mmCIF file of C-alpha atoms in Angstrom:
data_model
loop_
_atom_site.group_PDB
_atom_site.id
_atom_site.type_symbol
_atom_site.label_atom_id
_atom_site.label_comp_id
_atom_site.label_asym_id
_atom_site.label_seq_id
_atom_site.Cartn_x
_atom_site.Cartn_y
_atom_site.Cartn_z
ATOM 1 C CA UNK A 1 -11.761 4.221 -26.206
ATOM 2 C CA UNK A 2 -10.913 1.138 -28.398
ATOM 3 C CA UNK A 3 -8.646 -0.018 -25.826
ATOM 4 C CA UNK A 4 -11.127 -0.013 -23.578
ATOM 5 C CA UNK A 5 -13.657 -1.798 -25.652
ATOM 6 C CA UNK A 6 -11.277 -4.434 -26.097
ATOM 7 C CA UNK A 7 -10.672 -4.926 -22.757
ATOM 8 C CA UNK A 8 -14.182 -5.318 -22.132
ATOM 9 C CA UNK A 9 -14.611 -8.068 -24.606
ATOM 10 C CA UNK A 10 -12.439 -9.843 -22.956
ATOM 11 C CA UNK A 11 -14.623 -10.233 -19.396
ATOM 12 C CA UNK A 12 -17.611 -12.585 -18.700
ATOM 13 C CA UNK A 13 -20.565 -11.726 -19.313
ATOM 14 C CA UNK A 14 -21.456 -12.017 -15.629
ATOM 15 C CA UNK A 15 -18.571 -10.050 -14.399
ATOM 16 C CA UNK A 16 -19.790 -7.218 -16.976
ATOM 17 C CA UNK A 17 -23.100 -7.334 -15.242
ATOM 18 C CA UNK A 18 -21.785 -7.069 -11.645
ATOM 19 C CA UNK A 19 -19.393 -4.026 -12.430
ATOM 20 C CA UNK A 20 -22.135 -2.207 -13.988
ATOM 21 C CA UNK A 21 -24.170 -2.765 -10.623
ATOM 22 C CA UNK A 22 -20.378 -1.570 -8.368
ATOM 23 C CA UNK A 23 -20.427 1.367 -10.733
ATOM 24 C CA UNK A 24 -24.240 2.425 -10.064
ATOM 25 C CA UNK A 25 -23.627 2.547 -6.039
ATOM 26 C CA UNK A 26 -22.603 5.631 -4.314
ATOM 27 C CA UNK A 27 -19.393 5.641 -2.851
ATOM 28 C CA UNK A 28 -17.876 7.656 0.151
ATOM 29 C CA UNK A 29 -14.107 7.983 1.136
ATOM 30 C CA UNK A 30 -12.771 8.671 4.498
ATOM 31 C CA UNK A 31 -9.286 9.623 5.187
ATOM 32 C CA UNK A 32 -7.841 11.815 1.989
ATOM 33 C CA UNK A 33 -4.106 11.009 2.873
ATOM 34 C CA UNK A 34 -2.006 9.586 0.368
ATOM 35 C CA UNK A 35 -4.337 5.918 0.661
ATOM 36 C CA UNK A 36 -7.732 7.944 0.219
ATOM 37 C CA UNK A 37 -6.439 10.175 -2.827
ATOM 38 C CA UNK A 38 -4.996 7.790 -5.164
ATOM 39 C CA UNK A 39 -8.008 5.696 -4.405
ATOM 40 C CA UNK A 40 -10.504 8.169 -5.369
ATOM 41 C CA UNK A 41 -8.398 9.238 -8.232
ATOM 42 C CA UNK A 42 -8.465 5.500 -9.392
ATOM 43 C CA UNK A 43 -12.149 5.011 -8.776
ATOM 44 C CA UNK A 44 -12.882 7.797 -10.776
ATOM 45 C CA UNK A 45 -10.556 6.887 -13.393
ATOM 46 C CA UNK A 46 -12.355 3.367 -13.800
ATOM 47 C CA UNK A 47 -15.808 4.593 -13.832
ATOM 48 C CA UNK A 48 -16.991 4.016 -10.639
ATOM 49 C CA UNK A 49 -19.378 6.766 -8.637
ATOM 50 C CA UNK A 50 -17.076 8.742 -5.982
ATOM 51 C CA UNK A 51 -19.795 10.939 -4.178
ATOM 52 C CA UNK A 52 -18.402 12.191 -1.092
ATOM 53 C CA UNK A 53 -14.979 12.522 0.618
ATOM 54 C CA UNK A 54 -14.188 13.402 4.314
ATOM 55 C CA UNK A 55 -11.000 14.273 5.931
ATOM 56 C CA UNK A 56 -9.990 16.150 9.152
ATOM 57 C CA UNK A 57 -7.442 17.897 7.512
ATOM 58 C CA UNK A 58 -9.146 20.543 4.819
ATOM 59 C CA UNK A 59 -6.490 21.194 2.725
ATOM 60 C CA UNK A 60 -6.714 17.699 1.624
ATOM 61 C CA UNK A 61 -9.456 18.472 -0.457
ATOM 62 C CA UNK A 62 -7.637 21.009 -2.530
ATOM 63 C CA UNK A 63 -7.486 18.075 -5.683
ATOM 64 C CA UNK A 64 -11.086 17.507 -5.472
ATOM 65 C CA UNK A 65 -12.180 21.711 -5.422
ATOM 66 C CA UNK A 66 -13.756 20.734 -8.514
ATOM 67 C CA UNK A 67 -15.429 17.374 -8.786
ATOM 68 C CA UNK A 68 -18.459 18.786 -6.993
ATOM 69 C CA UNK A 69 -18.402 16.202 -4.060
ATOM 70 C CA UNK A 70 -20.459 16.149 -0.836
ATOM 71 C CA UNK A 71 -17.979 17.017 2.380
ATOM 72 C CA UNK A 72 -19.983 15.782 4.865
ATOM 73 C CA UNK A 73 -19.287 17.167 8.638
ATOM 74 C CA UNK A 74 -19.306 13.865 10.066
ATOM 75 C CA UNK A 75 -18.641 9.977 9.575
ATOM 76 C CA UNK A 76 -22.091 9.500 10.358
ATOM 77 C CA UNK A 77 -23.540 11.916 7.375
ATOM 78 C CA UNK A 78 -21.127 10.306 4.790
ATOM 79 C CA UNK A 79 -22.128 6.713 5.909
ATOM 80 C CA UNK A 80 -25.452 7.938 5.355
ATOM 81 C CA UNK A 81 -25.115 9.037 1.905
ATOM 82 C CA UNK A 82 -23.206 6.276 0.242
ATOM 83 C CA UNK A 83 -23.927 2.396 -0.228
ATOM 84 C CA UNK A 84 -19.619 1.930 0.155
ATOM 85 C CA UNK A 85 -17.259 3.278 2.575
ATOM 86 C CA UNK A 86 -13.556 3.059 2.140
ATOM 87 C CA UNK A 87 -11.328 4.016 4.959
ATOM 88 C CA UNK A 88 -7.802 4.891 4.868
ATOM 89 C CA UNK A 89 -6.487 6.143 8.132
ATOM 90 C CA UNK A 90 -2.783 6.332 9.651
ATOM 91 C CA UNK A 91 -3.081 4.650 12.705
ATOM 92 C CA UNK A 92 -5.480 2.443 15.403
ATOM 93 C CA UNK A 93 -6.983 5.004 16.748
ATOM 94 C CA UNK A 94 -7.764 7.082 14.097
ATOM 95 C CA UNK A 95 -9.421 3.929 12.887
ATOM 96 C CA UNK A 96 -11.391 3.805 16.595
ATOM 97 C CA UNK A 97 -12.150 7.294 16.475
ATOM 98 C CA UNK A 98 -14.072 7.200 13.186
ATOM 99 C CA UNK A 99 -15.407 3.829 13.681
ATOM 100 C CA UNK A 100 -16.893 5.558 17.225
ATOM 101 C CA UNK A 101 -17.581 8.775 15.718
ATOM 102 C CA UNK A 102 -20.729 7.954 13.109
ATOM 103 C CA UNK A 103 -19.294 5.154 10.990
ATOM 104 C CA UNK A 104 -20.759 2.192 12.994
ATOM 105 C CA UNK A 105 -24.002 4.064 13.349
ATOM 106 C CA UNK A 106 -24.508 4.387 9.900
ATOM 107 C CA UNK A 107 -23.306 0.963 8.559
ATOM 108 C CA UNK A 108 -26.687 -0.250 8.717
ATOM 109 C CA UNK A 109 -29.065 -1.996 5.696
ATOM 110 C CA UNK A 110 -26.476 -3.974 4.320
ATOM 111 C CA UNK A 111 -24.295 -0.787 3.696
ATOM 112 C CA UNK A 112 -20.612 -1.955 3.007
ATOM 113 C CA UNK A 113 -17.099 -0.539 4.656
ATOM 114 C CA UNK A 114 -13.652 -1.555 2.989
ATOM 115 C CA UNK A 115 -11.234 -0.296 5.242
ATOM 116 C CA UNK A 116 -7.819 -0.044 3.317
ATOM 117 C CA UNK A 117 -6.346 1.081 6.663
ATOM 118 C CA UNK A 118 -3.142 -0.895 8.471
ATOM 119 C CA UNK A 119 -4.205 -1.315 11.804
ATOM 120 C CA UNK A 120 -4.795 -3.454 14.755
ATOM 121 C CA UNK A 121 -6.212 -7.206 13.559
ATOM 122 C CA UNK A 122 -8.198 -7.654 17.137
ATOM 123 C CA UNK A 123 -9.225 -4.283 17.055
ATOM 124 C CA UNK A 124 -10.758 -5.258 13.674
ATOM 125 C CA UNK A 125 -12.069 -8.632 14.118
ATOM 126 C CA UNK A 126 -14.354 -6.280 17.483
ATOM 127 C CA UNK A 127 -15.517 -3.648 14.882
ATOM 128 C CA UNK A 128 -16.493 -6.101 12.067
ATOM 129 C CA UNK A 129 -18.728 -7.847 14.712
ATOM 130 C CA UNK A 130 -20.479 -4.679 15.881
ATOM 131 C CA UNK A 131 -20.896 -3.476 11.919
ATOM 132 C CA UNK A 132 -22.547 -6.972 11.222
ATOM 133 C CA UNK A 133 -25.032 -6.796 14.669
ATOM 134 C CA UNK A 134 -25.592 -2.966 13.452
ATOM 135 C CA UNK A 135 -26.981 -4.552 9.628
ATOM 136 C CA UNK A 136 -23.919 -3.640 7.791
ATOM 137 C CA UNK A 137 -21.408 -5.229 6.150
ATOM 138 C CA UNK A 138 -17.493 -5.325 6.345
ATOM 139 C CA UNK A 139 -14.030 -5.914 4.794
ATOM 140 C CA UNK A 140 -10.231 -5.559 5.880
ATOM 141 C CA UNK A 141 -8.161 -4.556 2.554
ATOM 142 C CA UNK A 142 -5.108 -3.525 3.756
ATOM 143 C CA UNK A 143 -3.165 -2.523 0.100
ATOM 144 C CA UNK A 144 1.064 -2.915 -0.495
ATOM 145 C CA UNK A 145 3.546 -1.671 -2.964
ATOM 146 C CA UNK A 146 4.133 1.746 -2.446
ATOM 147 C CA UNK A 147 2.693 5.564 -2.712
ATOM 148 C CA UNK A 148 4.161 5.512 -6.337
ATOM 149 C CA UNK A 149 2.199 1.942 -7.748
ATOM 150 C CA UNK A 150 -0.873 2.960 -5.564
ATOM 151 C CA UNK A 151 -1.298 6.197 -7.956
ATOM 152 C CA UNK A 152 -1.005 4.126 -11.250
ATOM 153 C CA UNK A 153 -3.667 1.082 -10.001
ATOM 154 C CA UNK A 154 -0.633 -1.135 -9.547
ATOM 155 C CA UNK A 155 -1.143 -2.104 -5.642
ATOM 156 C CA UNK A 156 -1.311 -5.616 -4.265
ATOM 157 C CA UNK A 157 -4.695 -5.608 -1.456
ATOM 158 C CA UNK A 158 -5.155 -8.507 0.952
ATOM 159 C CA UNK A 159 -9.079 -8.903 1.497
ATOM 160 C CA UNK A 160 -10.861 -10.817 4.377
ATOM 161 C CA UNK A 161 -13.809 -10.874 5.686
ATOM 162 C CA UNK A 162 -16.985 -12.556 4.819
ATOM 163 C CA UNK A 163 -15.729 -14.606 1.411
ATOM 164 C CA UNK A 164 -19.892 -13.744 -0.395
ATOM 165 C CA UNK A 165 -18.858 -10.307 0.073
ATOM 166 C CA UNK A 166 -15.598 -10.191 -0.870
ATOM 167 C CA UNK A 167 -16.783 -12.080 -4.074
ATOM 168 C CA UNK A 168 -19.151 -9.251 -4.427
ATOM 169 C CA UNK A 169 -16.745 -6.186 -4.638
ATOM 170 C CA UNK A 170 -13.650 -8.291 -6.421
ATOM 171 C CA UNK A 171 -14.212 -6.845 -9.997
ATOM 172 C CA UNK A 172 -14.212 -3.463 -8.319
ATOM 173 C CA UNK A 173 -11.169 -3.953 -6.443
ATOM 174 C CA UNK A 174 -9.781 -6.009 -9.319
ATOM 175 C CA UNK A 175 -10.168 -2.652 -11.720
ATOM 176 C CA UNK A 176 -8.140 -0.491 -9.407
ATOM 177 C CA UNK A 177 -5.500 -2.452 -7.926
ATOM 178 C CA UNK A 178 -3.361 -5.286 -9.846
ATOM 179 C CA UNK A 179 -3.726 -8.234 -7.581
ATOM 180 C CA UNK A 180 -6.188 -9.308 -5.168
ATOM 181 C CA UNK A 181 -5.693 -11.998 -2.756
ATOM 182 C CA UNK A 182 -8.201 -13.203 -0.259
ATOM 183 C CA UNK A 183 -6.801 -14.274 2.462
ATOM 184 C CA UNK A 184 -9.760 -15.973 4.735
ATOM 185 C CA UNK A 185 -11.209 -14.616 7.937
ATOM 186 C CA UNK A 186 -11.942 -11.316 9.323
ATOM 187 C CA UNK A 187 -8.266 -9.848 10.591
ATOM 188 C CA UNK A 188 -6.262 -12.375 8.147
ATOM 189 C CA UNK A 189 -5.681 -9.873 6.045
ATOM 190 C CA UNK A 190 -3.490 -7.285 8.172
ATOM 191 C CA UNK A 191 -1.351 -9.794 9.252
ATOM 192 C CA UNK A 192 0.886 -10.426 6.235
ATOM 193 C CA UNK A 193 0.470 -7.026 5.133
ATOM 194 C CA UNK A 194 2.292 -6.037 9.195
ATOM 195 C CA UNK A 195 5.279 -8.769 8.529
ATOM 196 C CA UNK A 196 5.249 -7.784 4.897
ATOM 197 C CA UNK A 197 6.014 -4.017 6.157
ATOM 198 C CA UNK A 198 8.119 -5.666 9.012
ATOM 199 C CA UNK A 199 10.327 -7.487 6.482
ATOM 200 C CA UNK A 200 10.847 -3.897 4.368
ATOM 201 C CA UNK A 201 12.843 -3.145 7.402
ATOM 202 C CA UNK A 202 15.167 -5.841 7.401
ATOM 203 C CA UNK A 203 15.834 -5.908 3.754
ATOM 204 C CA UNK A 204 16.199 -2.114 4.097
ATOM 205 C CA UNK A 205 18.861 -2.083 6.748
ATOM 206 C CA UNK A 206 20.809 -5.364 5.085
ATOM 207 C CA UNK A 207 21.129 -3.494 1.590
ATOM 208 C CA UNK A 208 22.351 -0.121 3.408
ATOM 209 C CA UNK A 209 25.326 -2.190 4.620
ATOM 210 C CA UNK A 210 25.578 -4.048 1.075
ATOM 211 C CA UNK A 211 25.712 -0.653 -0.738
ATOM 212 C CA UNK A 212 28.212 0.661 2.173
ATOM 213 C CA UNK A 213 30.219 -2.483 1.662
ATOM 214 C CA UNK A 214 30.222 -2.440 -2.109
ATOM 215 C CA UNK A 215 31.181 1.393 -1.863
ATOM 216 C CA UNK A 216 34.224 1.064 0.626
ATOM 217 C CA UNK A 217 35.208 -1.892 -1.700
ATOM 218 C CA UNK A 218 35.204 -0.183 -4.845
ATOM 219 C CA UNK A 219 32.535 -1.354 -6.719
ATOM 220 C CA UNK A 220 30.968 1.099 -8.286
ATOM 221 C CA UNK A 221 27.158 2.073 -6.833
ATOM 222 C CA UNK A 222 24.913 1.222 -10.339
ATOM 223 C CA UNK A 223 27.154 -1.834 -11.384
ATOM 224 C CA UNK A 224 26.469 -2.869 -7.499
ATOM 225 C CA UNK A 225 22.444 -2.300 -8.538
ATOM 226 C CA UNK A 226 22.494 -4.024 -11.325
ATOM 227 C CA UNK A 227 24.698 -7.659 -10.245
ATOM 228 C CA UNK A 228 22.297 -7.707 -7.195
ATOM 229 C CA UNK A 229 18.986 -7.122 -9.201
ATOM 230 C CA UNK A 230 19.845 -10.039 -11.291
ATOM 231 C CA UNK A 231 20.881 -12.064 -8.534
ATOM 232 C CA UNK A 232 19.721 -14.257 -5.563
ATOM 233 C CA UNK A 233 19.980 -11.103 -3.164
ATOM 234 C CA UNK A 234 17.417 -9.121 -4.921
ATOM 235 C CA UNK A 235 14.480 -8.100 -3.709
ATOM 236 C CA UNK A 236 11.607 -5.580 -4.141
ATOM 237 C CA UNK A 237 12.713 -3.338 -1.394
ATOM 238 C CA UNK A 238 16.529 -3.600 -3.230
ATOM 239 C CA UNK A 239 15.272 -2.656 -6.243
ATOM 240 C CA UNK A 240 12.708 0.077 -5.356
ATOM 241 C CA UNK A 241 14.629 1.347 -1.800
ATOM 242 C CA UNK A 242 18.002 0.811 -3.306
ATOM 243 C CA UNK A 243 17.598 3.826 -5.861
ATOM 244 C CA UNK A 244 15.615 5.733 -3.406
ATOM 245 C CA UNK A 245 18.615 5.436 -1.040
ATOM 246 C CA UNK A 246 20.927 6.519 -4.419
ATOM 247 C CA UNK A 247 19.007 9.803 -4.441
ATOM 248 C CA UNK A 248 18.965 10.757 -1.340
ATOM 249 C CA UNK A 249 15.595 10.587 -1.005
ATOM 250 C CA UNK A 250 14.638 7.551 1.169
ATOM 251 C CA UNK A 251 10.938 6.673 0.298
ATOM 252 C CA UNK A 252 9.425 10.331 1.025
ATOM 253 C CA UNK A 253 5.710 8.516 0.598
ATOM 254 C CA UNK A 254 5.355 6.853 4.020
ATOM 255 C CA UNK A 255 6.654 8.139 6.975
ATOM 256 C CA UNK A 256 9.148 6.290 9.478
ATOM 257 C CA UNK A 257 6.919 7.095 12.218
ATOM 258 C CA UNK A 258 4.149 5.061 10.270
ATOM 259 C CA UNK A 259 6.912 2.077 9.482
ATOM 260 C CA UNK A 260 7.773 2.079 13.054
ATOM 261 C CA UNK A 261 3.931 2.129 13.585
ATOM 262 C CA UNK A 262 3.248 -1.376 11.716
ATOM 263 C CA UNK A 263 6.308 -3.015 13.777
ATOM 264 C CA UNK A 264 5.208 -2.149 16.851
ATOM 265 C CA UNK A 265 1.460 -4.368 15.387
ATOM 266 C CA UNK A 266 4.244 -6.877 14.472
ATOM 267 C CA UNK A 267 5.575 -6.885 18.046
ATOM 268 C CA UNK A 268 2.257 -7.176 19.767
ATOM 269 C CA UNK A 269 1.311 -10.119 17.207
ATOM 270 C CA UNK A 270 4.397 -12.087 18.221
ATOM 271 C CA UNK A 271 4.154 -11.632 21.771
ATOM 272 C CA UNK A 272 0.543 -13.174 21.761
ATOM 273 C CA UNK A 273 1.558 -15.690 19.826
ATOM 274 C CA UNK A 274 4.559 -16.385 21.923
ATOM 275 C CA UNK A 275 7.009 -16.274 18.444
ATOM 276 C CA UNK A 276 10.362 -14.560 19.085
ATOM 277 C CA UNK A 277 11.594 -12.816 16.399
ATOM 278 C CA UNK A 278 15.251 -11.669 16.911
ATOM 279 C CA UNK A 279 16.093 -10.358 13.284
ATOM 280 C CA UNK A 280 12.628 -8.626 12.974
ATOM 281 C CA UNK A 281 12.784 -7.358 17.036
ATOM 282 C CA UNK A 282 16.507 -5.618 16.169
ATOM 283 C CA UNK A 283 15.384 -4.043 12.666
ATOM 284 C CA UNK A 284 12.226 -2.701 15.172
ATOM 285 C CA UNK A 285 14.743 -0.933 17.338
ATOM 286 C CA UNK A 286 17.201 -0.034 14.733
ATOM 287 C CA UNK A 287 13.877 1.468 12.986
ATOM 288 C CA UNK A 288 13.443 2.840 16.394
ATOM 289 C CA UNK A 289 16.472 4.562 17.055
ATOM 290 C CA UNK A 290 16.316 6.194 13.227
ATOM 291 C CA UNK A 291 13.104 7.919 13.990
ATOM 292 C CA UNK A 292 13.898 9.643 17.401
ATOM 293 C CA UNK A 293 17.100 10.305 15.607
ATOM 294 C CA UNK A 294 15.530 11.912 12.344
ATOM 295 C CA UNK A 295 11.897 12.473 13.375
ATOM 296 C CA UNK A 296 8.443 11.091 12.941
ATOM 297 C CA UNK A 297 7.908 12.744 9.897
ATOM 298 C CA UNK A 298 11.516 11.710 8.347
ATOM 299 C CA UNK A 299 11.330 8.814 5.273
ATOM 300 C CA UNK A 300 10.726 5.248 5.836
ATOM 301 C CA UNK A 301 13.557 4.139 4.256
ATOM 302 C CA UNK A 302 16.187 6.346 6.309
ATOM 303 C CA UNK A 303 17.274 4.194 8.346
ATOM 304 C CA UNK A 304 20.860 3.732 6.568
ATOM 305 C CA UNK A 305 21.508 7.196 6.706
ATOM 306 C CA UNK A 306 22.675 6.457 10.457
ATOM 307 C CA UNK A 307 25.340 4.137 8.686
ATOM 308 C CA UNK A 308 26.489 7.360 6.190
ATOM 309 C CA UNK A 309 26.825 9.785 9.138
ATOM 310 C CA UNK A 310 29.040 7.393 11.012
ATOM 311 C CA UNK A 311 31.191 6.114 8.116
ATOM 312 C CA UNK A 312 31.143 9.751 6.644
ATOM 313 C CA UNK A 313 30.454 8.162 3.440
ATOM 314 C CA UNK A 314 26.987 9.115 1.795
ATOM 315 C CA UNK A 315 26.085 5.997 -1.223
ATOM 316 C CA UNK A 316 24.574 8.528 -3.880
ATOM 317 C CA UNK A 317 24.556 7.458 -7.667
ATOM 318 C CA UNK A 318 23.905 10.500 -9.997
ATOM 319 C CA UNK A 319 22.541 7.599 -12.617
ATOM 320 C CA UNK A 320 19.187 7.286 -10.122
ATOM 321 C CA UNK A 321 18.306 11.185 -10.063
ATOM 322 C CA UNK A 322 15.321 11.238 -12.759
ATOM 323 C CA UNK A 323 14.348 7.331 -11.450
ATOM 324 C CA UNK A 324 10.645 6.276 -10.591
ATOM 325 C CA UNK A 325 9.374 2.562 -10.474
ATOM 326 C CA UNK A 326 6.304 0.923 -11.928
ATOM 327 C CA UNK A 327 4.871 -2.445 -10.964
ATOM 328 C CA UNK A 328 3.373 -5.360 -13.053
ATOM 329 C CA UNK A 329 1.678 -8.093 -12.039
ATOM 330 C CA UNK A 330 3.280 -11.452 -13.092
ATOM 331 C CA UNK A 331 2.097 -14.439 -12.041
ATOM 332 C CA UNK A 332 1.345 -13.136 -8.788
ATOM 333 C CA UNK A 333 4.330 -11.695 -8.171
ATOM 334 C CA UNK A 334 5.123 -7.870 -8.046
ATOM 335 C CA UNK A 335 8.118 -7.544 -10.874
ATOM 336 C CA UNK A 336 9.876 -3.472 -10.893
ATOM 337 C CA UNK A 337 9.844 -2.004 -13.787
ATOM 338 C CA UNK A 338 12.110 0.575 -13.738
ATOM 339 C CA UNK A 339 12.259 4.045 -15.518
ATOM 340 C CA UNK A 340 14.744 7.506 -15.865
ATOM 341 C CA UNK A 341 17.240 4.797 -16.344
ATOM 342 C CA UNK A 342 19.681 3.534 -18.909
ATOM 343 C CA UNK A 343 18.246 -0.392 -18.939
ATOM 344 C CA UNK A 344 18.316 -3.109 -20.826
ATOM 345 C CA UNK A 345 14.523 -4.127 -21.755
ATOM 346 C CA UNK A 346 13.306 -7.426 -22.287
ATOM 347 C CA UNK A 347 11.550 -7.862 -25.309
ATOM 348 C CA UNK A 348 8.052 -9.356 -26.254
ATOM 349 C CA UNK A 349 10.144 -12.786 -27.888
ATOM 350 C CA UNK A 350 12.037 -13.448 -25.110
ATOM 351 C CA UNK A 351 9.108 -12.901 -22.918
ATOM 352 C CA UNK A 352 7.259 -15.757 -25.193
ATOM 353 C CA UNK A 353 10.194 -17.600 -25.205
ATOM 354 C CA UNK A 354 10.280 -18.294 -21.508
ATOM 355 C CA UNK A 355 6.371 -18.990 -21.439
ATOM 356 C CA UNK A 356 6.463 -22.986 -20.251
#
C-alpha cells in the first residue's frame, strides 16, 4: 500500500482526477485469448472496473468463474452495458464479424472501443468511420512485446485515432502497459506494429543460422548468447527468441499461423504501396513453408527448426531451461531483463554513472 501511495504522489493533480473518472466507467472485454486475459487481469490489478467479458470459446472464462462478471450472449448486449470496449481478436475477420455482429450497433452516445487487435489498417480506417456516424467513439491499439511482458503490464501499444481521445484514455493505458506511443491517424497504428512483427521473422531466421554457425564452429551455445547480446548483432528477438530456441520451446505464446497472419497484412501493405521488399517477402515464405511444415498451431518462432532437421543438429543449451524474460522501459526502448539465469547484473551506481 505505501508503494502505491508513493507512486501516487508522484502524478499531477489533473492526471489523478482523470484516472479516478477511467476507473468509475464500466468496462467490457471481447475476445478472452491470451490479448483479452492479461488485459483484464491488468485492469483489475490497477483498479479499474472490468464488468463484463465475452468470448466464443467458453472455456475461456474458466479464470474469471469467480469475479462475478456479466457474459453477455452477444456483442451488442456487452456494448450496451459498458462505457469501454476493448477488443482482442486473432484475425480480420473475426474483427468484421464482431464489428457486424452488435458492436457497431451499440457504439453509440459517445461509447468508446479500443481495439488491441492486429488486423487490417483499411479495414479499420472503414469501421472507425461507421463507429463515429453511429455516435461512438474509436481507437486502434495494437500492443507488442510478447505473451510473457503482456501478463506483467510491460507491453509497448501504438494508439491512433482521434488525438482528444487518445489523450483521454492515456493514463489508463499508461497504468497497464509500459509505453504508449501515439502514432497519428486512424490505421497508423497497425502499421509498425505489422513490419515490427514482419521484422521478428527476419531476425528470427538470421539468428537460427548464427546459433547453427556458432554450434558447427565450436563455440559454445551460452558464450555465443552472451558475445552477441553485448554486441552490435543483438536484438530483442536474439535475446528473447534466442533462449526460447535453446529450450526447445520456440515462443509457445503466439502461434505461427498468427505470425504468418501479420506478414501476409505486410504483403498487402507493400503491394499498395508499390515497395518491394525482398528480405521481408523470403522470411514470408520461409515463415510459410515452416507452418505447412509444422502446423498452424506450431510456435512462432519455429521456423529454425527446419535448419536442425536438415543439419541433424538441434542448438539446445541446458543453461536456458528455468529462463523467462521481463521488459523495462528505458528511454523508450524495450531493454530484456533476463531471469533463471546465471547473469551478471548491473548495479544502481553504474546505472547513475552512465546518466548524461
Amino acid at each position: 500500500m505505501l508503494s502505491l501511495t508513493r507512486r501516487c504522489h508522484k502524478l499531477p493533480f489533473s492526471r489523478l482526477l482523470t484516472t479516478d473518472v477511467l476507473k468509475a466507467k464500466t468496462i467490457g472485454v471481447i475476445g478472452m485469448g491470451n490479448v483479452g486475459n492479461a488485459l483484464v487481469k491488468n485492469l483489475e490489478r490497477t483498479g479499474y472496473n472490468v464488468t463484463s467479458i465475452l468470448d466464443s470459446d467458453s472455456t475461456r472464462y474458466a479464470d474469471f468463474a469467480d469475479r462475478g462478471y456479466s457474459i453477455p450472449a452477444s456483442p451488442l448486449e456487452l456494448t450496451r452495458e459498458v462505457d469501454i470496449v476493448f477488443t482482442g481478436l486473432p484475425m480480420p475477420h473475426h474483427v468484421k464479424q464482431v464489428f457486424e455482429g452488435g458492436l457497431l450497433e451499440g457504439l453509440t452516445n459517445g461509447k468508446i472501443w479500443i481495439d488491441h487487435s492486429t488486423t487490417d489498417y483499411e479495414q479499420t480506417e472503414e469501421m472507425c468511420a461507421e463507429v463515429e456516424k453511429n455516435g461512438g467513439r474509436m481507437l486502434e491499439a495494437p500492443v507488442t512485446g510478447g505473451l510473457e511482458a503482456l501478463k506483467k503490464g510491460q507491453m509497448t501499444v501504438f494508439v491512433a485515432g482521434e488525438k482528444g481521445l487518445s489523450e483521454e484514455v492515456k493514463p489508463m493505458l499508461e497504468d497497464i502497459y509500459s509505453n504508449v506511443i501515439y502514432t497519428g491517424r486512424m490505421g497508423t497504428a497497425l502499421v509498425p506494429k505489422v513490419i515490427s512483427n514482419m521484422l521478428t521473422c527476419v531476425h528470427n531466421l538470421a539468428m537460427g543460422e548464427a546459433f547453427m554457425l556458432a554450434k558447427r564452429s565450436g563455440v559454445d551455445m551460452r558464450t555465443m548468447f552472451d558475445c552477441i547480446r553485448a554486441s552490435a548483432g543483438n536484438s530483442f528477438v536474439f535475446e528473447t527468441g534466442g533462449p526460447m530456441l535453446m529450450q526447445g520451446t520456440y515462443d509457445p505464446s503466439f502461434t505461427i499461423e498468427l505470425q504468418c497472419k501479420d506478414n501476409r497484412l505486410g504483403y498487402q501493405m507493400a503491394t499498395k504501396h508499390k515497395v518491394p521488399i525482398e528480405i521481408l517477402g523470403h522470411a514470408m515464405q520461409a515463415y510459410n513453408k515452416a507452418m505447412y511444415k509444422y502446423g498452424d498451431e506450431a510456435p512462432c518462432y519455429i521456423a529454425p527448426k527446419m535448419l536442425e532437421e536438415a543439419l541433424d543438429t538441434d542448438l539446445r543449451c541446458e543453461e536456458f531451461k528455468d529462463w523467462s524474460y521481463s521488459i523495462q522501459n528505458v528511454d523508450g526502448s524495450s531493454v530484456i531483463r533476463h531471469h533463471g539465469i546465471d547473469i551478471k547484473r548491473t548495479d544502481k551506481k553504474e546505472l547513475a554513472d552512465f546518466e548524461v
